[in-house]
Amino acid sequence: MRIELEKRPGGSPLFSVLSPLLAMVLTVVVGGIMFWLLGKDPVDAIYSFFIEPLLEVWSLHELAIKAGPLILIGVGLSVCYRSNNWNIGAEGQFIMGAIAGSILPVVFFEWHSPLVLPLMLVMGAIGGALYAGIPALLKAHFNTNEILTSLMLVYIAQLFLDWLVRGPWRNPEGMNFPETRTFATEAVLPAVVESSGRAHWSIVFALIAAVLVWLMMRFTLKGFEVTVLGESARAGRFAGFSSRRMIWFSMLLSGAFAGFAGIAEVSGSIGHLQPIISPGYGFTAIIVAFLGRLNPLGIVASGLVLALTYLGGEAAQLSIGVSDKVTRVFQGLLLFFVLSCDTLIHYRIRIVVDRVKTAIEGGRN
């Protein structure tokens, strides 16, 4: 006996649209049960997690700060996943983009010019793209699994950053703390509205990127090529499209977006490099991409939802005294229910009994 998934002959368009909302409801319900098992009032806990962070202006700015990198990375990953290339290493590309973009304010800290910040952003995007080019090269020319290679490169990037800030890039005036020099004013990404909060231009760049990628996927030949090759590489070859070129395009694009998000986060939110610059944006952006149904405009909404889980986790720690790991649990539940709902909407579970084996065993008896 074995369990198989059988594609439903006619999928429900209504349930396909409602699938992310259903996943959110199930996440909240199971999360409430989890809080109850922890001895907390489920209603108060859910309120602290999802409502309380939206009641103050400063917290809305924090929401925008956390949503910016999630949306940027998620939009890039959506192109990868729709083309059937599975970049799981956006976290590493985020870090390498931050490192590449920080060369100017750290190594050439005496150079003060209006060109510093634009060059930092460009260098960050290039750094992320080049790092994503490693798994692209290995897949395109050696047929190596990009899931494994991109994921393993994350740990290399994390260790490389740790070595830099504790070694050659450590601030000589920083009291021996593992961090670089504080970025000069010219190297800091400014706030959008300085009078009301510290939300910087990363969220604006993310919204622009989402719109541009949506237009590309909706109205251009390249977007059509991404869709065709993602659904059937064989059909794409008949249409004259190259799977190898698509590997390079999708991986470099997603890496560039992740690298751009990395340097924007360091420049706008942190102001220097340190051993940990991300709470896991690169991995959380995978959930963002799927919750947004790999649609750039949907990713804007899902990015805000996942950013809210970060803020909610911090608020819940203070108001009801739960662990910061609760945030990870919520994000994991959300990914589980998103994938489960999508699977059960498009496929039915079928139990298959091996009749030949059953007949042989019956004959022996």
mmCIF file of C-alpha atoms in Angstrom:
data_model
loop_
_atom_site.group_PDB
_atom_site.id
_atom_site.type_symbol
_atom_site.label_atom_id
_atom_site.label_comp_id
_atom_site.label_asym_id
_atom_site.label_seq_id
_atom_site.Cartn_x
_atom_site.Cartn_y
_atom_site.Cartn_z
ATOM 1 C CA MET A 1 0.000 0.000 0.000
ATOM 2 C CA ARG A 2 1.265 3.452 -0.848
ATOM 3 C CA ILE A 3 -0.009 7.014 -0.850
ATOM 4 C CA GLU A 4 -0.025 9.020 -4.076
ATOM 5 C CA LEU A 5 -1.052 12.513 -5.100
ATOM 6 C CA GLU A 6 -3.432 12.568 -8.056
ATOM 7 C CA LYS A 7 -4.039 15.830 -9.900
ATOM 8 C CA ARG A 8 -7.622 16.982 -9.702
ATOM 9 C CA PRO A 9 -9.265 17.183 -13.153
ATOM 10 C CA GLY A 10 -10.728 20.630 -12.512
ATOM 11 C CA GLY A 11 -9.139 22.827 -9.869
ATOM 12 C CA SER A 12 -11.292 25.391 -8.103
ATOM 13 C CA PRO A 13 -10.330 28.950 -9.123
ATOM 14 C CA LEU A 14 -12.052 30.287 -5.996
ATOM 15 C CA PHE A 15 -10.075 28.113 -3.606
ATOM 16 C CA SER A 16 -6.874 28.856 -5.513
ATOM 17 C CA VAL A 17 -7.405 32.559 -4.810
ATOM 18 C CA LEU A 18 -8.452 31.977 -1.204
ATOM 19 C CA SER A 19 -5.601 29.566 -0.454
ATOM 20 C CA PRO A 20 -3.256 32.187 1.140
ATOM 21 C CA LEU A 21 -6.102 33.533 3.293
ATOM 22 C CA LEU A 22 -7.014 30.017 4.387
ATOM 23 C CA ALA A 23 -3.369 29.388 5.280
ATOM 24 C CA MET A 24 -3.315 32.585 7.358
ATOM 25 C CA VAL A 25 -6.475 31.580 9.249
ATOM 26 C CA LEU A 26 -5.108 28.108 9.987
ATOM 27 C CA THR A 27 -1.820 29.643 11.164
ATOM 28 C CA VAL A 28 -3.637 31.951 13.576
ATOM 29 C CA VAL A 29 -5.810 29.091 14.893
ATOM 30 C CA VAL A 30 -2.885 26.736 15.471
ATOM 31 C CA GLY A 31 -0.859 29.616 16.902
ATOM 32 C CA GLY A 32 -3.663 30.319 19.379
ATOM 33 C CA ILE A 33 -3.625 26.669 20.452
ATOM 34 C CA MET A 34 0.146 26.885 20.886
ATOM 35 C CA PHE A 35 -0.197 29.933 23.145
ATOM 36 C CA TRP A 36 -2.887 28.128 25.150
ATOM 37 C CA LEU A 37 -0.557 25.172 25.665
ATOM 38 C CA LEU A 38 2.101 27.637 26.852
ATOM 39 C CA GLY A 39 -0.312 28.898 29.493
ATOM 40 C CA LYS A 40 -1.045 32.214 27.757
ATOM 41 C CA ASP A 41 -4.420 33.658 26.854
ATOM 42 C CA PRO A 42 -4.791 32.988 23.095
ATOM 43 C CA VAL A 43 -6.791 36.159 22.401
ATOM 44 C CA ASP A 44 -4.299 38.408 24.221
ATOM 45 C CA ALA A 45 -1.395 36.635 22.531
ATOM 46 C CA ILE A 46 -2.814 36.985 19.021
ATOM 47 C CA TYR A 47 -3.655 40.627 19.754
ATOM 48 C CA SER A 48 -0.073 41.258 20.887
ATOM 49 C CA PHE A 49 1.290 39.480 17.851
ATOM 50 C CA PHE A 50 -0.815 40.912 15.019
ATOM 51 C CA ILE A 51 -2.672 44.018 16.249
ATOM 52 C CA GLU A 52 -0.502 45.798 18.815
ATOM 53 C CA PRO A 53 2.382 46.501 16.376
ATOM 54 C CA LEU A 54 -0.005 48.448 14.123
ATOM 55 C CA LEU A 55 -1.215 50.960 16.692
ATOM 56 C CA GLU A 56 1.748 53.363 16.783
ATOM 57 C CA VAL A 57 3.317 55.442 14.017
ATOM 58 C CA TRP A 58 6.857 54.427 14.976
ATOM 59 C CA SER A 59 5.914 50.738 14.730
ATOM 60 C CA LEU A 60 4.531 51.290 11.229
ATOM 61 C CA HIS A 61 7.941 52.677 10.301
ATOM 62 C CA GLU A 62 9.549 49.550 11.757
ATOM 63 C CA LEU A 63 7.113 47.468 9.718
ATOM 64 C CA ALA A 64 8.265 49.235 6.553
ATOM 65 C CA ILE A 65 11.922 48.698 7.482
ATOM 66 C CA LYS A 66 11.420 44.947 7.876
ATOM 67 C CA ALA A 67 9.128 44.634 4.855
ATOM 68 C CA GLY A 68 11.598 46.303 2.462
ATOM 69 C CA PRO A 69 14.194 43.509 2.296
ATOM 70 C CA LEU A 70 11.521 40.797 2.408
ATOM 71 C CA ILE A 71 9.739 42.252 -0.617
ATOM 72 C CA LEU A 72 12.947 42.903 -2.558
ATOM 73 C CA ILE A 73 14.277 39.385 -2.026
ATOM 74 C CA GLY A 74 10.862 37.784 -2.521
ATOM 75 C CA VAL A 75 10.332 39.507 -5.867
ATOM 76 C CA GLY A 76 13.687 38.244 -7.131
ATOM 77 C CA LEU A 77 12.990 34.726 -5.890
ATOM 78 C CA SER A 78 9.601 34.703 -7.612
ATOM 79 C CA VAL A 79 11.303 34.964 -11.007
ATOM 80 C CA CYS A 80 13.646 32.122 -10.040
ATOM 81 C CA TYR A 81 10.886 29.832 -8.858
ATOM 82 C CA ARG A 82 8.581 30.542 -11.783
ATOM 83 C CA SER A 83 11.416 29.588 -14.114
ATOM 84 C CA ASN A 84 11.920 26.337 -12.144
ATOM 85 C CA ASN A 85 15.276 27.395 -10.679
ATOM 86 C CA TRP A 86 15.389 26.969 -6.920
ATOM 87 C CA ASN A 87 17.584 29.593 -5.317
ATOM 88 C CA ILE A 88 17.516 28.836 -1.571
ATOM 89 C CA GLY A 89 20.627 30.889 -0.797
ATOM 90 C CA ALA A 90 19.250 34.433 -0.850
ATOM 91 C CA GLU A 91 20.434 34.863 2.739
ATOM 92 C CA GLY A 92 24.033 34.413 1.602
ATOM 93 C CA GLN A 93 23.541 36.758 -1.342
ATOM 94 C CA PHE A 94 22.031 39.308 1.053
ATOM 95 C CA ILE A 95 25.180 39.124 3.192
ATOM 96 C CA MET A 96 27.612 39.248 0.275
ATOM 97 C CA GLY A 97 25.782 42.232 -1.182
ATOM 98 C CA ALA A 98 26.117 44.002 2.158
ATOM 99 C CA ILE A 99 29.843 43.219 2.237
ATOM 100 C CA ALA A 100 30.456 44.332 -1.355
ATOM 101 C CA GLY A 101 28.514 47.546 -0.873
ATOM 102 C CA SER A 102 30.369 48.308 2.367
ATOM 103 C CA ILE A 103 33.792 48.382 0.704
ATOM 104 C CA LEU A 104 33.556 52.130 0.077
ATOM 105 C CA PRO A 105 32.495 53.325 3.560
ATOM 106 C CA VAL A 106 34.795 50.862 5.354
ATOM 107 C CA VAL A 107 37.970 50.667 3.259
ATOM 108 C CA PHE A 108 37.787 54.104 1.608
ATOM 109 C CA PHE A 109 36.197 55.844 4.592
ATOM 110 C CA GLU A 110 38.057 59.100 3.922
ATOM 111 C CA TRP A 111 36.320 59.581 0.569
ATOM 112 C CA HIS A 112 33.314 61.873 0.987
ATOM 113 C CA SER A 113 31.191 62.393 -2.093
ATOM 114 C CA PRO A 114 27.518 62.328 -3.154
ATOM 115 C CA LEU A 115 28.494 59.374 -5.358
ATOM 116 C CA VAL A 116 29.259 57.123 -2.381
ATOM 117 C CA LEU A 117 25.711 55.957 -1.667
ATOM 118 C CA PRO A 118 24.688 55.255 -5.302
ATOM 119 C CA LEU A 119 27.937 53.345 -5.859
ATOM 120 C CA MET A 120 27.353 51.362 -2.662
ATOM 121 C CA LEU A 121 23.904 50.292 -3.865
ATOM 122 C CA VAL A 122 25.224 49.274 -7.270
ATOM 123 C CA MET A 123 28.143 47.378 -5.735
ATOM 124 C CA GLY A 124 25.762 45.616 -3.365
ATOM 125 C CA ALA A 125 23.594 44.424 -6.247
ATOM 126 C CA ILE A 126 26.660 43.278 -8.177
ATOM 127 C CA GLY A 127 28.020 41.442 -5.134
ATOM 128 C CA GLY A 128 24.769 39.559 -4.609
ATOM 129 C CA ALA A 129 24.514 38.708 -8.313
ATOM 130 C CA LEU A 130 28.077 37.401 -8.472
ATOM 131 C CA TYR A 131 27.504 35.224 -5.432
ATOM 132 C CA ALA A 132 24.309 33.829 -6.990
ATOM 133 C CA GLY A 133 26.362 33.217 -10.137
ATOM 134 C CA ILE A 134 28.239 30.402 -8.385
ATOM 135 C CA PRO A 135 25.241 28.014 -8.134
ATOM 136 C CA ALA A 136 24.109 29.256 -11.568
ATOM 137 C CA LEU A 137 27.453 28.265 -13.082
ATOM 138 C CA LEU A 138 27.407 24.888 -11.360
ATOM 139 C CA LYS A 139 23.878 24.107 -12.539
ATOM 140 C CA ALA A 140 24.196 25.464 -16.070
ATOM 141 C CA HIS A 141 27.471 23.717 -16.897
ATOM 142 C CA PHE A 142 27.745 20.795 -14.456
ATOM 143 C CA ASN A 143 24.064 20.025 -13.767
ATOM 144 C CA THR A 144 24.644 20.469 -10.030
ATOM 145 C CA ASN A 145 21.622 20.784 -7.767
ATOM 146 C CA GLU A 146 21.229 24.510 -7.106
ATOM 147 C CA ILE A 147 19.257 23.913 -3.904
ATOM 148 C CA LEU A 148 22.249 22.338 -2.202
ATOM 149 C CA THR A 149 24.918 24.657 -3.580
ATOM 150 C CA SER A 150 23.044 27.904 -2.911
ATOM 151 C CA LEU A 151 22.143 26.759 0.602
ATOM 152 C CA MET A 152 25.706 25.739 1.508
ATOM 153 C CA LEU A 153 27.016 29.077 0.260
ATOM 154 C CA VAL A 154 24.904 30.788 2.927
ATOM 155 C CA TYR A 155 27.130 29.425 5.671
ATOM 156 C CA ILE A 156 30.264 30.468 3.814
ATOM 157 C CA ALA A 157 28.919 34.034 3.543
ATOM 158 C CA GLN A 158 28.028 34.123 7.249
ATOM 159 C CA LEU A 159 31.460 32.915 8.301
ATOM 160 C CA PHE A 160 33.185 35.289 5.875
ATOM 161 C CA LEU A 161 31.285 38.244 7.351
ATOM 162 C CA ASP A 162 32.159 37.112 10.873
ATOM 163 C CA TRP A 163 35.850 36.881 9.941
ATOM 164 C CA LEU A 164 35.845 40.329 8.324
ATOM 165 C CA VAL A 165 34.319 42.209 11.257
ATOM 166 C CA ARG A 166 36.535 40.425 13.788
ATOM 167 C CA GLY A 167 39.669 40.759 11.669
ATOM 168 C CA PRO A 168 40.708 43.071 8.827
ATOM 169 C CA TRP A 169 37.619 45.303 8.883
ATOM 170 C CA ARG A 170 37.250 45.675 12.643
ATOM 171 C CA ASN A 171 37.007 49.273 13.763
ATOM 172 C CA PRO A 172 40.333 50.218 15.389
ATOM 173 C CA GLU A 173 38.465 52.773 17.484
ATOM 174 C CA GLY A 174 35.595 50.450 18.382
ATOM 175 C CA MET A 175 36.741 49.254 21.826
ATOM 176 C CA ASN A 176 37.492 45.805 20.357
ATOM 177 C CA PHE A 177 33.853 45.131 19.467
ATOM 178 C CA PRO A 178 33.358 42.953 16.344
ATOM 179 C CA GLU A 179 32.065 45.641 14.011
ATOM 180 C CA THR A 180 33.345 47.938 11.281
ATOM 181 C CA ARG A 181 33.632 51.705 11.265
ATOM 182 C CA THR A 182 30.348 53.547 11.464
ATOM 183 C CA PHE A 183 29.327 54.694 7.997
ATOM 184 C CA ALA A 184 29.794 58.363 7.176
ATOM 185 C CA THR A 185 26.744 60.524 6.540
ATOM 186 C CA GLU A 186 27.196 60.241 2.757
ATOM 187 C CA ALA A 187 26.959 56.432 3.044
ATOM 188 C CA VAL A 188 23.710 56.284 5.008
ATOM 189 C CA LEU A 189 20.430 55.591 3.227
ATOM 190 C CA PRO A 190 18.158 58.435 4.356
ATOM 191 C CA ALA A 191 14.714 58.137 5.888
ATOM 192 C CA VAL A 192 11.700 58.730 3.655
ATOM 193 C CA VAL A 193 9.988 61.017 6.178
ATOM 194 C CA GLU A 194 12.535 61.873 8.866
ATOM 195 C CA SER A 195 10.080 63.836 10.996
ATOM 196 C CA SER A 196 7.823 60.847 11.735
ATOM 197 C CA GLY A 197 10.154 57.835 11.861
ATOM 198 C CA ARG A 198 13.243 56.070 10.579
ATOM 199 C CA ALA A 199 11.763 54.074 7.678
ATOM 200 C CA HIS A 200 14.260 54.513 4.853
ATOM 201 C CA TRP A 201 14.128 54.281 1.081
ATOM 202 C CA SER A 202 14.481 50.506 0.992
ATOM 203 C CA ILE A 203 10.696 50.092 1.107
ATOM 204 C CA VAL A 204 10.318 52.509 -1.821
ATOM 205 C CA PHE A 205 12.904 50.589 -3.851
ATOM 206 C CA ALA A 206 11.060 47.366 -3.001
ATOM 207 C CA LEU A 207 7.729 48.697 -4.272
ATOM 208 C CA ILE A 208 9.346 49.967 -7.478
ATOM 209 C CA ALA A 209 11.031 46.595 -8.010
ATOM 210 C CA ALA A 210 7.739 44.760 -7.490
ATOM 211 C CA VAL A 211 5.946 46.901 -10.074
ATOM 212 C CA LEU A 212 8.763 46.619 -12.626
ATOM 213 C CA VAL A 213 9.008 42.839 -12.304
ATOM 214 C CA TRP A 214 5.215 42.532 -12.526
ATOM 215 C CA LEU A 215 5.272 44.547 -15.755
ATOM 216 C CA MET A 216 8.099 42.371 -17.077
ATOM 217 C CA MET A 217 6.252 39.144 -16.279
ATOM 218 C CA ARG A 218 2.938 40.435 -17.598
ATOM 219 C CA PHE A 219 3.830 42.299 -20.771
ATOM 220 C CA THR A 220 7.293 41.334 -22.064
ATOM 221 C CA LEU A 221 8.775 38.442 -24.010
ATOM 222 C CA LYS A 222 11.219 37.760 -21.176
ATOM 223 C CA GLY A 223 8.329 37.261 -18.782
ATOM 224 C CA PHE A 224 6.698 34.867 -21.248
ATOM 225 C CA GLU A 225 10.001 33.009 -21.530
ATOM 226 C CA VAL A 226 10.213 32.657 -17.741
ATOM 227 C CA THR A 227 6.700 31.203 -17.616
ATOM 228 C CA VAL A 228 7.131 28.792 -20.528
ATOM 229 C CA LEU A 229 10.473 27.402 -19.386
ATOM 230 C CA GLY A 230 9.164 27.079 -15.851
ATOM 231 C CA GLU A 231 6.178 25.033 -16.942
ATOM 232 C CA SER A 232 7.937 22.938 -19.582
ATOM 233 C CA ALA A 233 11.591 23.139 -20.562
ATOM 234 C CA ARG A 234 10.811 20.992 -23.627
ATOM 235 C CA ALA A 235 8.132 23.412 -24.829
ATOM 236 C CA GLY A 236 10.538 26.268 -24.209
ATOM 237 C CA ARG A 237 13.169 24.647 -26.430
ATOM 238 C CA PHE A 238 10.619 24.308 -29.240
ATOM 239 C CA ALA A 239 9.909 28.036 -28.836
ATOM 240 C CA GLY A 240 13.628 28.799 -29.162
ATOM 241 C CA PHE A 241 14.239 29.604 -25.507
ATOM 242 C CA SER A 242 17.417 28.508 -23.735
ATOM 243 C CA SER A 243 17.158 26.830 -20.328
ATOM 244 C CA ARG A 244 20.821 27.580 -19.666
ATOM 245 C CA ARG A 245 20.414 31.298 -20.314
ATOM 246 C CA MET A 246 17.320 31.302 -18.096
ATOM 247 C CA ILE A 247 19.333 29.767 -15.250
ATOM 248 C CA TRP A 248 21.798 32.642 -15.496
ATOM 249 C CA PHE A 249 19.118 35.309 -15.859
ATOM 250 C CA SER A 250 16.927 34.187 -12.957
ATOM 251 C CA MET A 251 19.758 33.455 -10.544
ATOM 252 C CA LEU A 252 21.627 36.690 -11.267
ATOM 253 C CA LEU A 253 18.437 38.742 -11.003
ATOM 254 C CA SER A 254 17.426 37.212 -7.677
ATOM 255 C CA GLY A 255 20.989 37.550 -6.367
ATOM 256 C CA ALA A 256 21.126 41.208 -7.390
ATOM 257 C CA PHE A 257 17.857 41.943 -5.586
ATOM 258 C CA ALA A 258 19.077 40.135 -2.463
ATOM 259 C CA GLY A 259 22.435 41.953 -2.550
ATOM 260 C CA PHE A 260 20.710 45.297 -3.022
ATOM 261 C CA ALA A 261 18.488 44.521 -0.037
ATOM 262 C CA GLY A 262 21.589 43.642 1.984
ATOM 263 C CA ILE A 263 23.440 46.898 1.476
ATOM 264 C CA ALA A 264 20.212 48.900 1.866
ATOM 265 C CA GLU A 265 19.610 47.213 5.238
ATOM 266 C CA VAL A 266 23.149 47.842 6.463
ATOM 267 C CA SER A 267 23.257 51.421 5.188
ATOM 268 C CA GLY A 268 19.752 52.411 6.246
ATOM 269 C CA SER A 269 19.090 50.463 9.458
ATOM 270 C CA ILE A 270 22.404 49.427 11.039
ATOM 271 C CA GLY A 271 25.066 51.912 9.915
ATOM 272 C CA HIS A 272 27.962 49.432 10.026
ATOM 273 C CA LEU A 273 28.765 45.769 9.459
ATOM 274 C CA GLN A 274 28.541 43.358 12.375
ATOM 275 C CA PRO A 275 28.547 39.557 12.721
ATOM 276 C CA ILE A 276 24.760 39.294 12.301
ATOM 277 C CA ILE A 277 23.027 41.731 9.972
ATOM 278 C CA SER A 278 19.892 39.733 9.174
ATOM 279 C CA PRO A 279 17.291 37.954 11.324
ATOM 280 C CA GLY A 280 16.866 35.518 8.438
ATOM 281 C CA TYR A 281 15.367 37.721 5.735
ATOM 282 C CA GLY A 282 16.704 35.496 2.950
ATOM 283 C CA PHE A 283 14.932 32.413 4.261
ATOM 284 C CA THR A 284 11.748 34.218 5.297
ATOM 285 C CA ALA A 285 11.534 35.708 1.788
ATOM 286 C CA ILE A 286 10.926 32.166 0.489
ATOM 287 C CA ILE A 287 7.712 32.113 2.519
ATOM 288 C CA VAL A 288 6.932 35.617 1.257
ATOM 289 C CA ALA A 289 7.307 34.486 -2.364
ATOM 290 C CA PHE A 290 4.997 31.484 -1.985
ATOM 291 C CA LEU A 291 2.433 33.293 0.166
ATOM 292 C CA GLY A 292 2.284 35.928 -2.583
ATOM 293 C CA ARG A 293 1.698 33.122 -5.131
ATOM 294 C CA LEU A 294 4.930 34.103 -6.926
ATOM 295 C CA ASN A 295 3.179 37.281 -8.096
ATOM 296 C CA PRO A 296 5.251 40.447 -7.479
ATOM 297 C CA LEU A 297 2.196 42.446 -6.416
ATOM 298 C CA GLY A 298 1.029 39.666 -4.119
ATOM 299 C CA ILE A 299 4.526 39.569 -2.644
ATOM 300 C CA VAL A 300 4.118 43.187 -1.500
ATOM 301 C CA ALA A 301 1.157 42.136 0.661
ATOM 302 C CA SER A 302 2.797 38.944 1.922
ATOM 303 C CA GLY A 303 6.006 40.846 2.696
ATOM 304 C CA LEU A 304 4.058 43.161 4.985
ATOM 305 C CA VAL A 305 2.416 40.152 6.678
ATOM 306 C CA LEU A 306 5.725 38.417 7.342
ATOM 307 C CA ALA A 307 7.282 41.700 8.511
ATOM 308 C CA LEU A 308 4.419 41.895 10.983
ATOM 309 C CA THR A 309 5.428 38.491 12.412
ATOM 310 C CA TYR A 310 8.866 39.918 13.254
ATOM 311 C CA LEU A 311 7.345 42.930 14.995
ATOM 312 C CA GLY A 312 4.683 40.777 16.644
ATOM 313 C CA GLY A 313 7.316 38.435 18.016
ATOM 314 C CA GLU A 314 9.150 41.351 19.607
ATOM 315 C CA ALA A 315 5.908 42.779 21.029
ATOM 316 C CA ALA A 316 4.840 39.386 22.386
ATOM 317 C CA GLN A 317 8.164 38.988 24.191
ATOM 318 C CA LEU A 318 7.536 42.235 26.076
ATOM 319 C CA SER A 319 3.791 42.030 26.683
ATOM 320 C CA ILE A 320 3.185 38.345 27.467
ATOM 321 C CA GLY A 321 6.716 37.062 28.068
ATOM 322 C CA VAL A 322 7.185 34.394 25.394
ATOM 323 C CA SER A 323 10.371 33.319 23.647
ATOM 324 C CA ASP A 324 11.607 35.032 20.506
ATOM 325 C CA LYS A 325 11.456 31.600 18.849
ATOM 326 C CA VAL A 326 7.684 32.067 18.586
ATOM 327 C CA THR A 327 8.298 34.184 15.473
ATOM 328 C CA ARG A 328 10.026 31.261 13.753
ATOM 329 C CA VAL A 329 7.191 28.948 14.745
ATOM 330 C CA PHE A 330 4.613 31.265 13.184
ATOM 331 C CA GLN A 331 6.641 31.604 9.987
ATOM 332 C CA GLY A 332 7.112 27.833 9.782
ATOM 333 C CA LEU A 333 3.403 27.219 10.340
ATOM 334 C CA LEU A 334 2.547 29.742 7.654
ATOM 335 C CA LEU A 335 4.837 28.086 5.090
ATOM 336 C CA PHE A 336 3.479 24.640 6.016
ATOM 337 C CA PHE A 337 -0.151 25.687 5.585
ATOM 338 C CA VAL A 338 0.532 27.644 2.372
ATOM 339 C CA LEU A 339 2.129 24.609 0.731
ATOM 340 C CA SER A 340 -0.438 22.205 2.210
ATOM 341 C CA CYS A 341 -3.431 24.242 1.046
ATOM 342 C CA ASP A 342 -2.003 24.654 -2.450
ATOM 343 C CA THR A 343 -1.243 20.934 -2.670
ATOM 344 C CA LEU A 344 -4.673 19.769 -1.483
ATOM 345 C CA ILE A 345 -6.480 22.265 -3.723
ATOM 346 C CA HIS A 346 -4.757 20.969 -6.862
ATOM 347 C CA TYR A 347 -4.241 17.317 -5.878
ATOM 348 C CA ARG A 348 -6.215 14.617 -4.103
ATOM 349 C CA ILE A 349 -4.683 11.985 -1.862
ATOM 350 C CA ARG A 350 -5.101 8.454 -3.186
ATOM 351 C CA ILE A 351 -4.249 5.263 -1.332
ATOM 352 C CA VAL A 352 -2.994 2.634 -3.770
ATOM 353 C CA VAL A 353 -3.004 -1.028 -2.822
ATOM 354 C CA ASP A 354 -0.549 -3.234 -4.677
ATOM 355 C CA ARG A 355 -3.030 -5.891 -5.846
ATOM 356 C CA VAL A 356 -0.427 -8.225 -7.337
ATOM 357 C CA LYS A 357 1.475 -8.434 -4.070
ATOM 358 C CA THR A 358 -1.772 -8.839 -2.140
ATOM 359 C CA ALA A 359 -2.898 -11.670 -4.440
ATOM 360 C CA ILE A 360 0.432 -13.504 -4.058
ATOM 361 C CA GLU A 361 0.308 -13.204 -0.285
ATOM 362 C CA GLY A 362 -3.316 -14.405 -0.322
ATOM 363 C CA GLY A 363 -2.367 -17.416 -2.446
ATOM 364 C CA ARG A 364 0.384 -18.377 -0.015
ATOM 365 C CA ASN A 365 -2.087 -18.306 2.817
#
